[in-house]
Short mmCIF file of C-alpha atoms in Angstrom, two decimals:
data_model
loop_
_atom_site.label_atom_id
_atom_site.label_comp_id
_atom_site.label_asym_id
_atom_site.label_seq_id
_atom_site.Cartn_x
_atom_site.Cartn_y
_atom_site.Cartn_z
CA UNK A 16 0.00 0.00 0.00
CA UNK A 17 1.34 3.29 -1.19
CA UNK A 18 2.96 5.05 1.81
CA UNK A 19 3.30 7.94 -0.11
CA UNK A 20 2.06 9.99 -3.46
CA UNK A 21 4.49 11.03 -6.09
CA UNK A 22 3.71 14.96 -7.07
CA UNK A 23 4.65 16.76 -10.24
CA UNK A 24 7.85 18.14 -8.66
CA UNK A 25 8.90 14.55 -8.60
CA UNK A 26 8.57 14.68 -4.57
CA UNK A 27 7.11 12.33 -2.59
CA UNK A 28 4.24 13.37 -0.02
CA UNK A 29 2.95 10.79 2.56
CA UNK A 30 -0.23 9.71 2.33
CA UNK A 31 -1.43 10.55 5.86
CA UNK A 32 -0.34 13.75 7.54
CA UNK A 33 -1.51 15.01 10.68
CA UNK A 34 -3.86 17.92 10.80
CA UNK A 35 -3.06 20.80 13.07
CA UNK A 36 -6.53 22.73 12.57
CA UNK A 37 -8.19 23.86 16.24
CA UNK A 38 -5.02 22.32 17.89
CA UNK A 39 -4.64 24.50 20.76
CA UNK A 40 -1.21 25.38 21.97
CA UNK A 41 -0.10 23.57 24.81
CA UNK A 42 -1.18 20.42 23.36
CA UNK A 43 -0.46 20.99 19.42
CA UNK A 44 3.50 20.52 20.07
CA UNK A 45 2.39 17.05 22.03
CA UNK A 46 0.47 15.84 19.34
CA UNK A 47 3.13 16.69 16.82
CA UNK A 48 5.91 14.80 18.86
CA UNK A 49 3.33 11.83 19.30
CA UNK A 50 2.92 11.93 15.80
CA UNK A 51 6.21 11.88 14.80
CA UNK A 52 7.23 8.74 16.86
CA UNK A 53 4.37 6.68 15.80
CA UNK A 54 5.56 7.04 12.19
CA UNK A 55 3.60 10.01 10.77
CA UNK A 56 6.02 12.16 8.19
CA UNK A 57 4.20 14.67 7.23
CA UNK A 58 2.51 17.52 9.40
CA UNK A 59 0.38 19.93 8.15
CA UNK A 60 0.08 23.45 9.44
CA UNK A 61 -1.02 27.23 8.39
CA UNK A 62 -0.52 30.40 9.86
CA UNK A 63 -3.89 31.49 10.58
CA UNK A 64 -3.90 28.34 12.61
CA UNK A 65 -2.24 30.42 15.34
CA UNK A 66 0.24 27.30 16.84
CA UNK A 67 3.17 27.02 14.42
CA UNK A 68 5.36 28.80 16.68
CA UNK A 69 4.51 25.79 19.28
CA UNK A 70 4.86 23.18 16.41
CA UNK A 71 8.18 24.89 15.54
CA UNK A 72 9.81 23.72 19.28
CA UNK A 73 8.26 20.41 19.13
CA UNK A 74 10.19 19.76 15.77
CA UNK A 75 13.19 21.25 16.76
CA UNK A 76 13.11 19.08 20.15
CA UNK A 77 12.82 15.98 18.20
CA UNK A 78 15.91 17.00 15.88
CA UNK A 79 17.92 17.92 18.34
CA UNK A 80 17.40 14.39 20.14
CA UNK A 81 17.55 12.57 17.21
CA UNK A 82 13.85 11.32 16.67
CA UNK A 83 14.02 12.16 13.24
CA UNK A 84 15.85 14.64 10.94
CA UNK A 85 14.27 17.12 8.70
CA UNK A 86 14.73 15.93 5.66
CA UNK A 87 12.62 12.99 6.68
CA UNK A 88 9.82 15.06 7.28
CA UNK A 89 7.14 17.14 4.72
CA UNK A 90 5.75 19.67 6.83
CA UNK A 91 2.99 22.29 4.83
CA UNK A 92 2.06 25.67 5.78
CA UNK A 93 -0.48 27.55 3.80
CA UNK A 94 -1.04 31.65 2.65
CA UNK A 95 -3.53 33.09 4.60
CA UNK A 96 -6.27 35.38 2.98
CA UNK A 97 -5.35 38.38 4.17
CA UNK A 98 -1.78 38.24 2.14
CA UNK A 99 -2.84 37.38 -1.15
CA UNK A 100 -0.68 41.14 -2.28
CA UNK A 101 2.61 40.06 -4.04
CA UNK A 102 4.39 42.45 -1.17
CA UNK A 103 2.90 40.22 1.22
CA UNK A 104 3.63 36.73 0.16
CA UNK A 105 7.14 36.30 1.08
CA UNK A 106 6.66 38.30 4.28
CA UNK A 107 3.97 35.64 5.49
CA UNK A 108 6.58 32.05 4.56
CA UNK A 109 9.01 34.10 6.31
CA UNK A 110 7.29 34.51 9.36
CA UNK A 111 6.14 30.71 8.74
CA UNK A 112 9.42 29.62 8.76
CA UNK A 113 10.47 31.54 11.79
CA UNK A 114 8.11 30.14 13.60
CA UNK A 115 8.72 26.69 12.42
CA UNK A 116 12.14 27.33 13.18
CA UNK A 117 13.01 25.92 9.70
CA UNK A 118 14.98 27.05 5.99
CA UNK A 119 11.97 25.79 4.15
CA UNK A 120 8.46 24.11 3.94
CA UNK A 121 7.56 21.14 1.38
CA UNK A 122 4.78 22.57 0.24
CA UNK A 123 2.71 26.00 0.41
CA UNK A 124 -0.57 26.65 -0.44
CA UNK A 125 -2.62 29.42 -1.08
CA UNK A 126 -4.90 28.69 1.80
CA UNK A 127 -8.43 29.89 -0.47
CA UNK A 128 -9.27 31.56 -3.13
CA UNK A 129 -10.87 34.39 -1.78
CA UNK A 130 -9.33 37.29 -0.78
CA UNK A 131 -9.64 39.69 2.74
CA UNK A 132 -8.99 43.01 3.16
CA UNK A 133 -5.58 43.12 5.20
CA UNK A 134 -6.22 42.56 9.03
CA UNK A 135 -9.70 41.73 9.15
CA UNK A 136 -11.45 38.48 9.97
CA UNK A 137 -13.18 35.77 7.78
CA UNK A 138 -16.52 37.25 6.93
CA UNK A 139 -18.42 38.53 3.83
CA UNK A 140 -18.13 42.05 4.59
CA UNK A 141 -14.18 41.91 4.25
CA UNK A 142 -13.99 40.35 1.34
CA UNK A 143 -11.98 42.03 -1.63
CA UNK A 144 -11.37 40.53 -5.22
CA UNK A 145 -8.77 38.34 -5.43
CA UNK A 146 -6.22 38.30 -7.88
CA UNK A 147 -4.82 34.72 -8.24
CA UNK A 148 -2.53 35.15 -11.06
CA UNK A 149 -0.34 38.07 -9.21
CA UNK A 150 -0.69 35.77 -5.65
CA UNK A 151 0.37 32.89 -7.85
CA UNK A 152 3.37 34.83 -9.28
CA UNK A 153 4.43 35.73 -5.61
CA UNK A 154 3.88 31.56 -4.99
CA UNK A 155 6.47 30.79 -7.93
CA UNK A 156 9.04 33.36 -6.64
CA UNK A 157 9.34 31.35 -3.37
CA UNK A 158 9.33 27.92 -5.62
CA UNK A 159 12.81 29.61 -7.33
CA UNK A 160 13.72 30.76 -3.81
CA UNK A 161 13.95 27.45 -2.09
CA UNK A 162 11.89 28.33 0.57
CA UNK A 163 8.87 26.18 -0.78
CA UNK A 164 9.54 22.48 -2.29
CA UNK A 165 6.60 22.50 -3.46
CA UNK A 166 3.50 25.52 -4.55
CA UNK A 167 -0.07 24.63 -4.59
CA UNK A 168 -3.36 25.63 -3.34
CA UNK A 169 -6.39 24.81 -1.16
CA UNK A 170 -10.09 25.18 -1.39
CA UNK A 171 -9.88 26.00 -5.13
CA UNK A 172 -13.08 24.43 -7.60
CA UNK A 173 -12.39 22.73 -10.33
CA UNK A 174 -13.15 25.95 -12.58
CA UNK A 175 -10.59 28.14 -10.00
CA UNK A 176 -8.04 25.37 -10.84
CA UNK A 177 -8.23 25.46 -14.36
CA UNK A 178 -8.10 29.36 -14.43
CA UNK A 179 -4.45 28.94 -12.24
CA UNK A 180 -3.40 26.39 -14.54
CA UNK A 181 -4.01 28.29 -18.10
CA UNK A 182 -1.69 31.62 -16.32
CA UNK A 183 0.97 29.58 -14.41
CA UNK A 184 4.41 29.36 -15.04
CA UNK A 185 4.57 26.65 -12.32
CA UNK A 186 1.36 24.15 -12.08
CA UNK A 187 0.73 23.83 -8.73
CA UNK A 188 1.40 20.43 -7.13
CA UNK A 189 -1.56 19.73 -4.84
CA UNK A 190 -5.12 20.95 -4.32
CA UNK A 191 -5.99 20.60 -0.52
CA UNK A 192 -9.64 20.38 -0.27
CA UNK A 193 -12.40 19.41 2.13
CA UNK A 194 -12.77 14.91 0.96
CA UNK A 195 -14.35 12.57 2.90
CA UNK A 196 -17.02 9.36 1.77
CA UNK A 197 -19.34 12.02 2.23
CA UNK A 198 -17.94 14.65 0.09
CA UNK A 199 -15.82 13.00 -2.59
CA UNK A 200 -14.80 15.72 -4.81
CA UNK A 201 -15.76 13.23 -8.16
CA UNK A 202 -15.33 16.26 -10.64
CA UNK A 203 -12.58 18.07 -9.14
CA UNK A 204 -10.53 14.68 -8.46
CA UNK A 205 -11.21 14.00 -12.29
CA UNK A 206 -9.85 17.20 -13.04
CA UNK A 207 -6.85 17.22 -10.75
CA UNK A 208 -5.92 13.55 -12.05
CA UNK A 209 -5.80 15.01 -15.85
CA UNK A 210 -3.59 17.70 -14.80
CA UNK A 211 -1.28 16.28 -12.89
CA UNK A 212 -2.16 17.77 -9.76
CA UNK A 213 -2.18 15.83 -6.55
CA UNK A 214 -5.64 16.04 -4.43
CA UNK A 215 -5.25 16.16 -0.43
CA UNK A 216 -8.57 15.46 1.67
CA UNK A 217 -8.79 17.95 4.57
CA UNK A 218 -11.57 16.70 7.27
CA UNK A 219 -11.35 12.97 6.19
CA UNK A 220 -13.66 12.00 9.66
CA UNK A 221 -15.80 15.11 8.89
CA UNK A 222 -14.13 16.89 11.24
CA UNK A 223 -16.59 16.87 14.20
CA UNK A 224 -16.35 19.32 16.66
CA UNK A 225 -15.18 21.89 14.14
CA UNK A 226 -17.31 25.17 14.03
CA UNK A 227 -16.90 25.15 9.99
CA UNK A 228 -18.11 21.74 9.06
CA UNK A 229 -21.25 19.94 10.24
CA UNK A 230 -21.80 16.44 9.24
CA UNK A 231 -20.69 12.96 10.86
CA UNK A 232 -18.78 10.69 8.24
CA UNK A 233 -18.32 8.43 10.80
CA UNK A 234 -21.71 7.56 11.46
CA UNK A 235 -22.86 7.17 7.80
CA UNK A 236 -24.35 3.90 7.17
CA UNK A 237 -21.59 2.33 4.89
CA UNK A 238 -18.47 3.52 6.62
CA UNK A 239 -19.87 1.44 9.89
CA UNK A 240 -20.94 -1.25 7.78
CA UNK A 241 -17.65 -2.04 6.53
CA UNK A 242 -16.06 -0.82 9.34
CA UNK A 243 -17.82 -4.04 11.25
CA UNK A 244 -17.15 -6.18 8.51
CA UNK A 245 -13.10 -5.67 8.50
CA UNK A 246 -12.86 -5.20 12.03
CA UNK A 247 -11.60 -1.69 12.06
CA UNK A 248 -13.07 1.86 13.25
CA UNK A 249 -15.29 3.54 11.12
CA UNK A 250 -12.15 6.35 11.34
CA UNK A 251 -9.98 4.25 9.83
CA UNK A 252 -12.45 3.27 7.14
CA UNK A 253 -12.67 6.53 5.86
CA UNK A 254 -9.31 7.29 5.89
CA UNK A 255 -8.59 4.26 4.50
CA UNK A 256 -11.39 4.82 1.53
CA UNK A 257 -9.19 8.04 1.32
CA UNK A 258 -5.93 6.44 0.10
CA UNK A 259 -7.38 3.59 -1.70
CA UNK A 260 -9.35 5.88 -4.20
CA UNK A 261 -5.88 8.01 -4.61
CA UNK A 262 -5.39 10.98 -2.42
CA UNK A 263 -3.55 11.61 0.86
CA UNK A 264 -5.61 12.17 4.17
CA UNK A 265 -4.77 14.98 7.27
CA UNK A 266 -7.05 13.60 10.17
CA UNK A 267 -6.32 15.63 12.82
CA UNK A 268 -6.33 14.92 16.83
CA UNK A 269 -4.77 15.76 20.04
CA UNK A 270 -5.09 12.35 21.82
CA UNK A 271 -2.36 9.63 21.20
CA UNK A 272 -4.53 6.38 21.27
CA UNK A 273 -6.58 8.13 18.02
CA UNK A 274 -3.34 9.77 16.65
CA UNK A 275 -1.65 5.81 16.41
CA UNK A 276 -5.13 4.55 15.25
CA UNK A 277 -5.46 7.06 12.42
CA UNK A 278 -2.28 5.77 11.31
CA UNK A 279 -2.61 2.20 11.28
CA UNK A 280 -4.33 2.07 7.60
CA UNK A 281 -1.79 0.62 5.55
CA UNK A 282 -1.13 -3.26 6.19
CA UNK A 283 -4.41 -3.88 5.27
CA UNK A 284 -7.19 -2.82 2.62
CA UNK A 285 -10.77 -2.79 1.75
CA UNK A 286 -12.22 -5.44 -0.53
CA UNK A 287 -13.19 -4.13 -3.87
CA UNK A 288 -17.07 -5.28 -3.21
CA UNK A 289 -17.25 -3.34 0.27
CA UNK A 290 -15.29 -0.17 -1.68
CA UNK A 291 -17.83 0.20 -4.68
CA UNK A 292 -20.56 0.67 -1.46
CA UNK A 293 -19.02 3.88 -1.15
CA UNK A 294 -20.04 4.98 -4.26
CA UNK A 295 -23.69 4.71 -3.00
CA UNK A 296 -23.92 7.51 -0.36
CA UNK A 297 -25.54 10.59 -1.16
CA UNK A 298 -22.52 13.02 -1.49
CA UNK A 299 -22.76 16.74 0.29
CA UNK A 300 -20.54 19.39 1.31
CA UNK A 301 -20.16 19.72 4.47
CA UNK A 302 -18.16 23.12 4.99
CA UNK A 303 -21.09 25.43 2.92
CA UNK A 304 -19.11 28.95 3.30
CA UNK A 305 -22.62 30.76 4.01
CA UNK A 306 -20.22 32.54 6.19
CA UNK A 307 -18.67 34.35 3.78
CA UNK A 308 -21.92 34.47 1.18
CA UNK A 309 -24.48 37.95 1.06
CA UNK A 310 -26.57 38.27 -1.70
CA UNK A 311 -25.06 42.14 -1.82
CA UNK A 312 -21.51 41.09 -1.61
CA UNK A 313 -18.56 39.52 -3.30
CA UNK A 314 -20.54 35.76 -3.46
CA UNK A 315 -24.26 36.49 -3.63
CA UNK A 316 -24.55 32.45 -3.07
CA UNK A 317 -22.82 29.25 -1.82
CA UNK A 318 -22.99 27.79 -5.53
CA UNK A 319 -21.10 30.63 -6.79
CA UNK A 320 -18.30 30.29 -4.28
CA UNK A 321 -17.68 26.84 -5.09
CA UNK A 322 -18.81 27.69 -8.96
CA UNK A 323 -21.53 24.99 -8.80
CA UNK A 324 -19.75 22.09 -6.71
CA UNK A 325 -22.13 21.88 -3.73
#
């Protein structure tokens, strides 16, 4: 089973990651450390996410002891909203990698495609119009810098996608989007597999608890089903599911005994008559946006923020 997904660059990302999302510091460097000894490579963070500066001892404690070194790891950090200006783009990796305490990230994303007025907060009333294709150019600049492995972006429809793809000098490597049984991005993963472009699931369990999302993938019918049936949590069904149809997974948690469980998905796999149930369950987005949707603003509905994939 593939422990890891080769992207355009010609780098390999591993197929689970941790999620850092709502990770509060004082437990987010814990989890990362956990993480990290269990066998998990990859750890994904942003900058609105407000812990990297935590995340950045935790790695540097486990380098300095010898737990792992950095080139072992692919750690992502993402462009937040608010610094989609070409001025603004290197300022925000650098303060990334300060924080992480490290020379470079594997892979940076432009967290969304909608853009905030500098400063403010993540609602409809702040919203200014983007303009991807100068972002993007600030993106390639850090690509030639070294500071970034690897560019991509998050959140971005399949429409959004092509539109990057038609102006940019570098394709992006990954599209990080919301992918669970629930929501299983059919179109866009079409899209992304003719281009190249490798798809990441964020919220692979649904992400319950989360203010954004509301849905339980881990209480849908099918997922328990064959989650009884091969002896296995209805978590590690769906993450499971996740690598089996061809993209990586970032469940996130704080506790170790679901941090080693989320991991242990690969010495085993899900016949092909319990995986074609999967294609059964009615499919809906779970994270909507209505927060960032007024019929006299920017997106005057939830179909035309995700241009018709809802």
């Amino acid at each position: 089973m593939a422990r890891f997904f080769m992207l355009n660059t010609g780098a390999q990302m591993p197929s689970v990651g941790l999620g850092t999302y709502q990770a509060d510091p004082g437990v987010v460097g814990e989890a990362v450390a956990s993480a990290i000894k269990v066998g998990y490579r990859h750890i994904d963070c942003a900058r609105i996410y407000g812990n990297e500066k935590e995340i950045g001892l935790s790695l540097k404690k486990l380098f300095d002891d010898g737990v792992v070194k950095r080139e072992d790891l692919f750690i992502t950090s993402k462009l937040w909203c608010d610094s989609h200006a070409p001025e603004d783009v290197a300022e925000e990796i650098n303060s990334t990698l300060r924080d992480l305490q490290l020379d470079y990230v594997d892979l940076y994303l432009i967290h969304c495609p909608f853009r905030l007025k500098k400063g403010t907060s993540l609602r409809a009333e702040n919203l200014i119009q983007p303009d991807i294709p100068s972002t993007w150019s600030a993106m390639e600049k850090l690509y030639d810098s070294g500071k970034a492995r690897a560019i991509g972006v998050s959140n971005f429809s399949t429409k959004k996608l092509e539109d990057l793809l038609s102006i940019a000098r570098i394709p992006p490597a990954v599209n990080q989007v919301e992918c669970h049984p629930i929501w299983q991005q059919t179109k866009l993963r079409s899209f992304c597999q003719s281009k190249g472009v490798h798809l990441s699931g964020y919220s692979p369990l649904g992400s319950p608890g989360t203010k954004w999302i509301e849905g339980n993938v881990l209480a849908n019918s099918v997922v328990t089903e064959v989650a009884e049936k091969l002896g296995k949590t209805a978590a590690q069904v769906a993450l499971r599911w996740g690598i089996q149809f061809g993209h990586s997974v970032l469940p996130k948690s704080i506790k170790e005994s679901r941090i080693h469980e989320n991991f242990d998905v690969f010495d085993w796999s899900i016949p092909d008559d319990l995986f074609a149930k999967f294609s059964t369950i009615q499919q809906a987005r779970l994270m909507g946006g209505d927060f960032i949707v007024n019929p006299q603003g920017l997106y005057k509905s939830v179909e035309e923020l995700w241009d018709g994939e809802i």
